Tab-separated table of C-alpha atoms in Angstrom:
chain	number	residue	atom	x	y	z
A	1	UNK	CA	90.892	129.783	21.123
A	2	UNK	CA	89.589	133.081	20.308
A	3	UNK	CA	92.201	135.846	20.214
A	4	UNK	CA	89.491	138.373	22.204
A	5	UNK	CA	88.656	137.445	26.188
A	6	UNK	CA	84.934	137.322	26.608
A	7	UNK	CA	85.212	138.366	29.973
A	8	UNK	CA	81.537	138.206	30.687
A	9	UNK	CA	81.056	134.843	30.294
A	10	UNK	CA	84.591	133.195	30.211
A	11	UNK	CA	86.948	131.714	32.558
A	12	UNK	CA	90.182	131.424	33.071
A	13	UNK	CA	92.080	128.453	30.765
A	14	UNK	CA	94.970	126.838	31.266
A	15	UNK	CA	96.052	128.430	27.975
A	16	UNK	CA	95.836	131.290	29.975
A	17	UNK	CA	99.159	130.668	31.916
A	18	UNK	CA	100.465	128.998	28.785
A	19	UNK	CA	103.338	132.297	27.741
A	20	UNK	CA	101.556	132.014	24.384
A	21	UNK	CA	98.697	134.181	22.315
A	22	UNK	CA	96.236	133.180	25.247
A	23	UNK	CA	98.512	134.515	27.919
A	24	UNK	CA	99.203	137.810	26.094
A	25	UNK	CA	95.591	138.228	25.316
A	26	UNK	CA	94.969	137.763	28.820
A	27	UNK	CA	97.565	140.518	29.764
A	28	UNK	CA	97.190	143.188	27.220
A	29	UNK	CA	92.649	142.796	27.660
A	30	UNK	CA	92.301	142.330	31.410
A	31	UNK	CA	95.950	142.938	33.477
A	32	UNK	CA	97.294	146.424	31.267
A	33	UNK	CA	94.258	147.795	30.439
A	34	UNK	CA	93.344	148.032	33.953
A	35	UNK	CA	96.657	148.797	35.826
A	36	UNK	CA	97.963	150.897	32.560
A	37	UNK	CA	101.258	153.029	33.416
A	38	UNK	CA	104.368	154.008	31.678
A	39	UNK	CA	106.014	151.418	33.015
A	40	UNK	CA	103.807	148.676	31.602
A	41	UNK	CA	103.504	149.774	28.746
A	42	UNK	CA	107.237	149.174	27.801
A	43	UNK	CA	106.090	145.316	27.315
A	44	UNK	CA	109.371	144.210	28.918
A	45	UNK	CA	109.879	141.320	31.597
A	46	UNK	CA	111.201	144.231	34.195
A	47	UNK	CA	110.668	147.993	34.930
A	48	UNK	CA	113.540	150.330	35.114
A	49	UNK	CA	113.112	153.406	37.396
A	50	UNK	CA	115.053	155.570	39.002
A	51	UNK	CA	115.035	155.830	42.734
A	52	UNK	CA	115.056	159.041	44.829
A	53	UNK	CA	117.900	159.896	47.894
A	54	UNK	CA	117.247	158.008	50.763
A	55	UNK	CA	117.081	154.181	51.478
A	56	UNK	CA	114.852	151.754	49.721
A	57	UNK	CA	113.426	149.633	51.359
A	58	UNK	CA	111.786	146.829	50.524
A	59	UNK	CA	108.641	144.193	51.517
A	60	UNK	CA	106.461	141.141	49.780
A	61	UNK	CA	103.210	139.631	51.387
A	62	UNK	CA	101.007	136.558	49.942
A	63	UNK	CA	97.764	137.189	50.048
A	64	UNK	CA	94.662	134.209	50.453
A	65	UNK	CA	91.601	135.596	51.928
A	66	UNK	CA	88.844	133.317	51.877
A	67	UNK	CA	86.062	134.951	50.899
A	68	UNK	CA	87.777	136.651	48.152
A	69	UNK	CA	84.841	139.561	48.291
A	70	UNK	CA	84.207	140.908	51.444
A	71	UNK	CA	82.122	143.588	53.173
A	72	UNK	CA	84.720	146.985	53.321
A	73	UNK	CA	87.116	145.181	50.652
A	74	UNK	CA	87.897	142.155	48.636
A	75	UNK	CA	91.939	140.546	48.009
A	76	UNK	CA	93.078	143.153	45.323
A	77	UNK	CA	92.584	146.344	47.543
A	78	UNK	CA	93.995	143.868	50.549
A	79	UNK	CA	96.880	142.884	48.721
A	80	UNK	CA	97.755	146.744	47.637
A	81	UNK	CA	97.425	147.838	51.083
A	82	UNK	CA	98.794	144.968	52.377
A	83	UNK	CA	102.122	145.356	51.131
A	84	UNK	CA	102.064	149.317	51.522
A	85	UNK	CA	101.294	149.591	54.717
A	86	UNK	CA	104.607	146.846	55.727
A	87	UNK	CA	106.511	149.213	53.809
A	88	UNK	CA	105.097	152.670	55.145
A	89	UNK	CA	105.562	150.775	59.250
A	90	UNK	CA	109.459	151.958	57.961
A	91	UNK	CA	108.807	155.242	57.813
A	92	UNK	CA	109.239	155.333	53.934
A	93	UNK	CA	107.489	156.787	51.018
A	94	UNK	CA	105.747	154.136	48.991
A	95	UNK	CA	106.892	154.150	45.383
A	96	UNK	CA	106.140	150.742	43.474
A	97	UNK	CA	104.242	147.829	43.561
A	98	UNK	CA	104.626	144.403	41.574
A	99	UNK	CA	102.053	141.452	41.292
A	100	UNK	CA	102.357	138.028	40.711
A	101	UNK	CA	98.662	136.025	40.465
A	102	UNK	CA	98.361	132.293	41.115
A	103	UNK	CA	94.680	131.572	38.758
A	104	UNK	CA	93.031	128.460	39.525
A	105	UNK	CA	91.479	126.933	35.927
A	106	UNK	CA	87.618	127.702	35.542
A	107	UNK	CA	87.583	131.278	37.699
A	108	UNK	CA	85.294	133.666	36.381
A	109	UNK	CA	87.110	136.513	34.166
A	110	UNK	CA	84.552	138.884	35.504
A	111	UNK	CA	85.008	138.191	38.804
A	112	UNK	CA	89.061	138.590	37.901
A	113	UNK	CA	88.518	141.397	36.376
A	114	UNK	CA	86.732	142.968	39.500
A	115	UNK	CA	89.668	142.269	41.349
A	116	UNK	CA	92.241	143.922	39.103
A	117	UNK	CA	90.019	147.071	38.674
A	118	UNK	CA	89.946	146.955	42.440
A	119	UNK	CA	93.588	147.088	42.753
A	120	UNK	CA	93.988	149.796	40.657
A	121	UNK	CA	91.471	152.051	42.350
A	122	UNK	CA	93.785	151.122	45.305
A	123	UNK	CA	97.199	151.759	44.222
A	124	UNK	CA	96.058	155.104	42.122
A	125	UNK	CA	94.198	156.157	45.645
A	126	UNK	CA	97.206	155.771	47.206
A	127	UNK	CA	99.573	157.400	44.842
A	128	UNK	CA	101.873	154.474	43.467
A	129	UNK	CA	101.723	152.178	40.271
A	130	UNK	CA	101.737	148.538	39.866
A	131	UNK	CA	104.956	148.319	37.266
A	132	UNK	CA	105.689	145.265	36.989
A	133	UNK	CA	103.801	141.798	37.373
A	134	UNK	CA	103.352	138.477	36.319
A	135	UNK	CA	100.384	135.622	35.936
A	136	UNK	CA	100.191	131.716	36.399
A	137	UNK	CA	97.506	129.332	36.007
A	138	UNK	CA	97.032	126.294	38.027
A	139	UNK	CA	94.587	123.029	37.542
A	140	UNK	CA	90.796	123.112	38.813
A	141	UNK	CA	90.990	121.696	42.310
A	142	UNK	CA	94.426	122.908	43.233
A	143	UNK	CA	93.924	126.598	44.220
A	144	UNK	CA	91.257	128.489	45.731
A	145	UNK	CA	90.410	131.011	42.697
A	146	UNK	CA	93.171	133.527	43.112
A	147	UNK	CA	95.928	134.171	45.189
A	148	UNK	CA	97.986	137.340	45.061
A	149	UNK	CA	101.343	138.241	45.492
A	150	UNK	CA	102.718	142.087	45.697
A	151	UNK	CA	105.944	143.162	46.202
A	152	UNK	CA	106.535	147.037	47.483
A	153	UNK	CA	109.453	149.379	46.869
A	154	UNK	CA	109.789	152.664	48.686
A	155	UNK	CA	112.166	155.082	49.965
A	156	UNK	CA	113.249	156.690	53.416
A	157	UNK	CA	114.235	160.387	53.143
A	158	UNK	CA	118.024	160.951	54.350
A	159	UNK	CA	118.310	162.382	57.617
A	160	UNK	CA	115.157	160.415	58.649
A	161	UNK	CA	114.488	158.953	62.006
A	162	UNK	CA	115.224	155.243	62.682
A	163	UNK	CA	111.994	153.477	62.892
A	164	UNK	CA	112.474	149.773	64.323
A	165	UNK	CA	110.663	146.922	65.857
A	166	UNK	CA	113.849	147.096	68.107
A	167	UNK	CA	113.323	150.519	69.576
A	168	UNK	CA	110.975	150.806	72.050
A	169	UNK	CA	112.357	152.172	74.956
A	170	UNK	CA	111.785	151.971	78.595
A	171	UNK	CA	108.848	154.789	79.156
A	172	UNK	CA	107.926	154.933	75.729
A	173	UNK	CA	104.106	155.336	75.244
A	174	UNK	CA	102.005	152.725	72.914
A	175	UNK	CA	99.328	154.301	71.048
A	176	UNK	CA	96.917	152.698	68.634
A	177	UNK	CA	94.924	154.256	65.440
A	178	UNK	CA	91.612	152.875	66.067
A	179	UNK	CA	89.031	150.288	67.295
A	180	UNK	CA	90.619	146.518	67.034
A	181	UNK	CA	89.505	143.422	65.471
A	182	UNK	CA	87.420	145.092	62.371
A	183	UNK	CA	88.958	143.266	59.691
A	184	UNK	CA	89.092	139.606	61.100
A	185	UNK	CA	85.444	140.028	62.389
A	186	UNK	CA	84.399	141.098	58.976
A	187	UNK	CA	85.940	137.923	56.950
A	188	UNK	CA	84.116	135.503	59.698
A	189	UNK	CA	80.929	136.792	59.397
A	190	UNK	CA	81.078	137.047	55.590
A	191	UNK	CA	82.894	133.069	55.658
A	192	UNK	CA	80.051	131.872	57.560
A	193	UNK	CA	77.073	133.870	55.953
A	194	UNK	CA	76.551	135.112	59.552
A	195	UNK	CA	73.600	137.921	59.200
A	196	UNK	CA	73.937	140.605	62.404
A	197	UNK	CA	71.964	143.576	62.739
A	198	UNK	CA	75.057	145.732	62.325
A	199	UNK	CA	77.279	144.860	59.637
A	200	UNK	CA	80.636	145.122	60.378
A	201	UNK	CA	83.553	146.368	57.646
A	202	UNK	CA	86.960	145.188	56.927
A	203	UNK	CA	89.156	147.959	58.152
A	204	UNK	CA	90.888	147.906	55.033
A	205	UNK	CA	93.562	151.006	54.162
A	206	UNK	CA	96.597	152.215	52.915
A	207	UNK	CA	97.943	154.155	56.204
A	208	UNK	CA	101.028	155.763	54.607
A	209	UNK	CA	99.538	158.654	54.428
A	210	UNK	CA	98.656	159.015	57.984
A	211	UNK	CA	102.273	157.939	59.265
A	212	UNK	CA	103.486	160.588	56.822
A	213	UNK	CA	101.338	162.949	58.510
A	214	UNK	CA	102.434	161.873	61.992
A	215	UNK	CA	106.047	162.079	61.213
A	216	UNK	CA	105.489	165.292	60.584
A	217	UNK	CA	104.167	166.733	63.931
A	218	UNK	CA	106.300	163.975	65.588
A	219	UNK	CA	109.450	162.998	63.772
A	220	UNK	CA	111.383	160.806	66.577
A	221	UNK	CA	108.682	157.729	66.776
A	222	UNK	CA	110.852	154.964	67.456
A	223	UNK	CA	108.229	152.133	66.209
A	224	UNK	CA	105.548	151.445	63.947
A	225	UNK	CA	103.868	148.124	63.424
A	226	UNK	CA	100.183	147.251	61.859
A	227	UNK	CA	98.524	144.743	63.606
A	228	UNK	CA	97.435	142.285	60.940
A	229	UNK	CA	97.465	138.097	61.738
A	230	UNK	CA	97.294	137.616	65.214
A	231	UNK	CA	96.383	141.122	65.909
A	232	UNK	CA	97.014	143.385	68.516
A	233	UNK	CA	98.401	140.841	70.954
A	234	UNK	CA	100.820	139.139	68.995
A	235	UNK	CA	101.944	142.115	67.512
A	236	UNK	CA	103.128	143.897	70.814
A	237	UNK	CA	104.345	140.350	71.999
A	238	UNK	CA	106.305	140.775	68.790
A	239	UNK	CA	107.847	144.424	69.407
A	240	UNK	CA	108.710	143.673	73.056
A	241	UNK	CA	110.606	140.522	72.260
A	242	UNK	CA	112.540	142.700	69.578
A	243	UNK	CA	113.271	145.660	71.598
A	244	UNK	CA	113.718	143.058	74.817
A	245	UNK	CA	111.615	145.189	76.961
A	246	UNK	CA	108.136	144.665	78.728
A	247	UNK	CA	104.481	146.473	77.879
A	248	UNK	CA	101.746	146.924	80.074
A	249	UNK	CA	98.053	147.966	78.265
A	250	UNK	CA	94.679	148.556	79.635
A	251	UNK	CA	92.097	146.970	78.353
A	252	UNK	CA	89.922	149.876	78.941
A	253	UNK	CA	91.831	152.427	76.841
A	254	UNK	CA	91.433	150.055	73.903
A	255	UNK	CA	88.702	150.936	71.247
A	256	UNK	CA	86.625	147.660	70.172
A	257	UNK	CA	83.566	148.759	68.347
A	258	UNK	CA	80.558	147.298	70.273
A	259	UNK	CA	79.368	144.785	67.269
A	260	UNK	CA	82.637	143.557	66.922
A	261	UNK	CA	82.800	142.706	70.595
A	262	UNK	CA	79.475	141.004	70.560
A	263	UNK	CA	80.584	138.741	67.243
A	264	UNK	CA	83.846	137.451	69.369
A	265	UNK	CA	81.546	137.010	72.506
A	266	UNK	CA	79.518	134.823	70.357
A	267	UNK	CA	82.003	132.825	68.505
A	268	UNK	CA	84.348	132.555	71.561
A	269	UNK	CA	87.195	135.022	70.070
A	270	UNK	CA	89.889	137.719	71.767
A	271	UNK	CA	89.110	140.619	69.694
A	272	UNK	CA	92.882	141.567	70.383
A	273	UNK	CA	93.962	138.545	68.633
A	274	UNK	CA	91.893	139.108	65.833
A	275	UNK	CA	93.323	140.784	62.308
A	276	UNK	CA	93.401	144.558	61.302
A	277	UNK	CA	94.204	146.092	58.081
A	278	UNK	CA	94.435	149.741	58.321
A	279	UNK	CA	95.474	150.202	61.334
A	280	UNK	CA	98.478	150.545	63.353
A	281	UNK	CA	100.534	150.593	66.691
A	282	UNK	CA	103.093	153.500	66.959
A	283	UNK	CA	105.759	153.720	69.875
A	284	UNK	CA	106.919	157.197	71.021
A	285	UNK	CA	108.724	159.168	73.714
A	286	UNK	CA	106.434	159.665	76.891
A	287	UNK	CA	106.904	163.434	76.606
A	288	UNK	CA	105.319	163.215	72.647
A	289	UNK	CA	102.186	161.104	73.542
A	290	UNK	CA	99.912	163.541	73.718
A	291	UNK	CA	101.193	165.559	70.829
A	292	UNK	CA	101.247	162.154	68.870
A	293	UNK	CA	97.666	161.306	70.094
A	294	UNK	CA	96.431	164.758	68.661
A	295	UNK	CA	98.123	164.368	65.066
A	296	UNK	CA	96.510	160.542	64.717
A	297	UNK	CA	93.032	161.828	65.554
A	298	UNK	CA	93.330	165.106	62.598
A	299	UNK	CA	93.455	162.244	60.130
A	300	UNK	CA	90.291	160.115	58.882
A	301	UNK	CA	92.103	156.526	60.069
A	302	UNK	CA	92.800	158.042	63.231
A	303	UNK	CA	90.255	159.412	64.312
A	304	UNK	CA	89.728	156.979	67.447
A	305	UNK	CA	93.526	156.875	67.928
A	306	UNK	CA	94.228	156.131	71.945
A	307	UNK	CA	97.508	155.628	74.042
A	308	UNK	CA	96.710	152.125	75.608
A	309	UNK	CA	99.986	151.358	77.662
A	310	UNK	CA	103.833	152.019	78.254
A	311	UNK	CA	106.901	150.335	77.377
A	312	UNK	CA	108.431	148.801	80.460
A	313	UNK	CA	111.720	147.998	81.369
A	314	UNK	CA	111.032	144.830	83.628
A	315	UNK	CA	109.419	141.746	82.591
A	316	UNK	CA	111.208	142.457	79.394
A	317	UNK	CA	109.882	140.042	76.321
A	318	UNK	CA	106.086	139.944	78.385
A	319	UNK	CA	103.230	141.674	77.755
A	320	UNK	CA	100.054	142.146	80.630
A	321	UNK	CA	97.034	143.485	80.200
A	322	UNK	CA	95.687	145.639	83.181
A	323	UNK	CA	92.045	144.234	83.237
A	324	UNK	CA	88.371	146.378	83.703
A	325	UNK	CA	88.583	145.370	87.152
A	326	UNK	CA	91.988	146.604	87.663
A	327	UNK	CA	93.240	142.564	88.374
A	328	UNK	CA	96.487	142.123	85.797
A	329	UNK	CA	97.140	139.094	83.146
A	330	UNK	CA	99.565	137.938	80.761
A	331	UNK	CA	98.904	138.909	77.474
A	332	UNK	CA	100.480	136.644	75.133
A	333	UNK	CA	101.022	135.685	71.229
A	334	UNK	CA	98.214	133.751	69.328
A	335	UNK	CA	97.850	129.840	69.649
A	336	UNK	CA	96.608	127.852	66.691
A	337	UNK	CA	94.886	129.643	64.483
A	338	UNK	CA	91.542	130.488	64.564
A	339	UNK	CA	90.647	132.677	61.774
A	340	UNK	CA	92.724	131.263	58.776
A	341	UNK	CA	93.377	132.763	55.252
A	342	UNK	CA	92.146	136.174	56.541
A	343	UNK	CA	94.484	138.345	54.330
């Protein structure tokens, strides 16, 4: 075993995920030199920091996307914006990451390595470091190449708002960031080698940024939610079972980018059950809408924000869609699952 990777032409070993000099080679040549911080670089099994006033708050998401590379991303900018943007849907500042990585025996250190310096364009785009981390290798045959694991740390100011799934209120106005369904569209064309004339992106983003900027102009939002797996749908099935209250959208006010809408005509999908990842769903006071509306669309990721509905206070737990021809339906979670391993 040679003591320098050849990431060019090598793979991953089961050395690799031994703890030994293969492991630490592995680390110090490909993990650290890409995601280098102060925090690494103290070489212990933790990372001590201090945290600022507030409330910490805390999130971890898996992430499995199948293709691993995929037009508008690939799974190490997914699984930094992943996790941010479940802890930003608080309200907080994003501080920290961590990163665990499941490495199936025979994957190409080049293509790892493109993942890595992927995640560390993301996490230094969006401001926070990667301090802490940790790598396993599994046999050929019993993974998928790489799976991901990050874990996010950040902090609510004091005197903050409370942001909750449980807060809609009766009269509240939903609003959306932009057009629906980008990101699962993206991974089933790219899964299936589908070629269309217009090549749709993965939606892809860290959004903490934008909810920082909203919060600003519009401090009292009472919810916040980003509607990844099982999309728009499930999500706001999701918020009015928490807050017990009912929604009614129209499908009209709801941006779907035309390509997108043509792909789920073809395969037989609800574009409002497909996946986004950099977007969101924000729940405010009726009398802030508009206010709210105008902040969203300053920013680049919401630039095609909309208000789609209100919060209702009968048929509490339901959601209904007021149709294009003005005809009402029930608008309910996910069944099955369709699109699987898109994040």
């Amino acid at each position: 075993m040679s003591h320098t990777l050849d990431i060019q032409n090598g793979v991953v070993e089961m050395s690799h995920g031994s703890g030994g000099r293969a492991s630490h080679t592995l680390i110090r040549e490909l993990f650290a030199s890409h995601l280098d911080n102060p925090y690494l670089r103290q070489n212990n099994d933790n990372a001590r920091f201090d945290a600022p006033p507030g409330s910490l708050v805390m999130s971890v998401d898996s992430h499995v996307v199948s293709p691993i590379f995929f037009p508008g991303g690939d799974l190490g900018a997914l699984a930094v914006h992943g996790t941010l943007n479940d802890v930003a849907m608080s309200g907080a500042v994003p501080l920290h990451l961590t990163a665990g990585f499941i490495l199936e025996e025979g994957y190409p250190l080049a293509d790892l390595e493109r993942i890595v310096m992927s995640m560390a364009r993301a996490a230094k785009d969006a401001g926070v470091e990667i301090i802490a981390g940790d790598t396993k290798v599994v046999e050929r045959g019993h993974g998928d190449g790489v799976f991901i694991t990050t874990t996010g740390i950040g902090v609510i100011p004091p005197g903050s708002a409370r942001i909750s799934g449980d807060a809609a209120q009766p009269g509240d106005a939903i609003l959306i960031s932009g057009s629906m369904g980008d990101h699962g569209a993206a991974i089933m064309l790219a899964r299936e080698s589908m070629d269309f004339d217009h090549a749709i992106q993965s939606d892809s983003a860290a959004l903490h940024d934008l909810i920082a900027h909203m919060l600003r102009i519009v401090p009292n939002i009472h919810c916040l939610r980003d509607p990844t797996r099982g999309g728009l749908a499930t999500t706001l099935n999701e918020l009015a079972e928490q807050s017990n209250v009912g929604m009614v959208i129209e499908e009209s006010a709801i941006p779907i980018q035309p390509q997108v809408a043509a792909v789920c005509e073809l395969l037989g999908l609800d574009p409002l059950t497909l996946a986004n990842e950099g977007k969101l769903i924000a729940i405010c006071p009726p009398d802030q809408a508009q206010t709210l509306l105008k902040a969203m669309r300053a920013h680049p990721l919401g630039e095609n924000a909309a208000i789609i509905g209100e919060v209702t206070e009968a048929d509490a737990g339901m959601v209904q869609l007021v149709t294009g021809f003005g005809g009402r339906r029930i608008l309910d979670w996910l069944a099955g699952t369709p699109l699987p391993r898109i994040c």
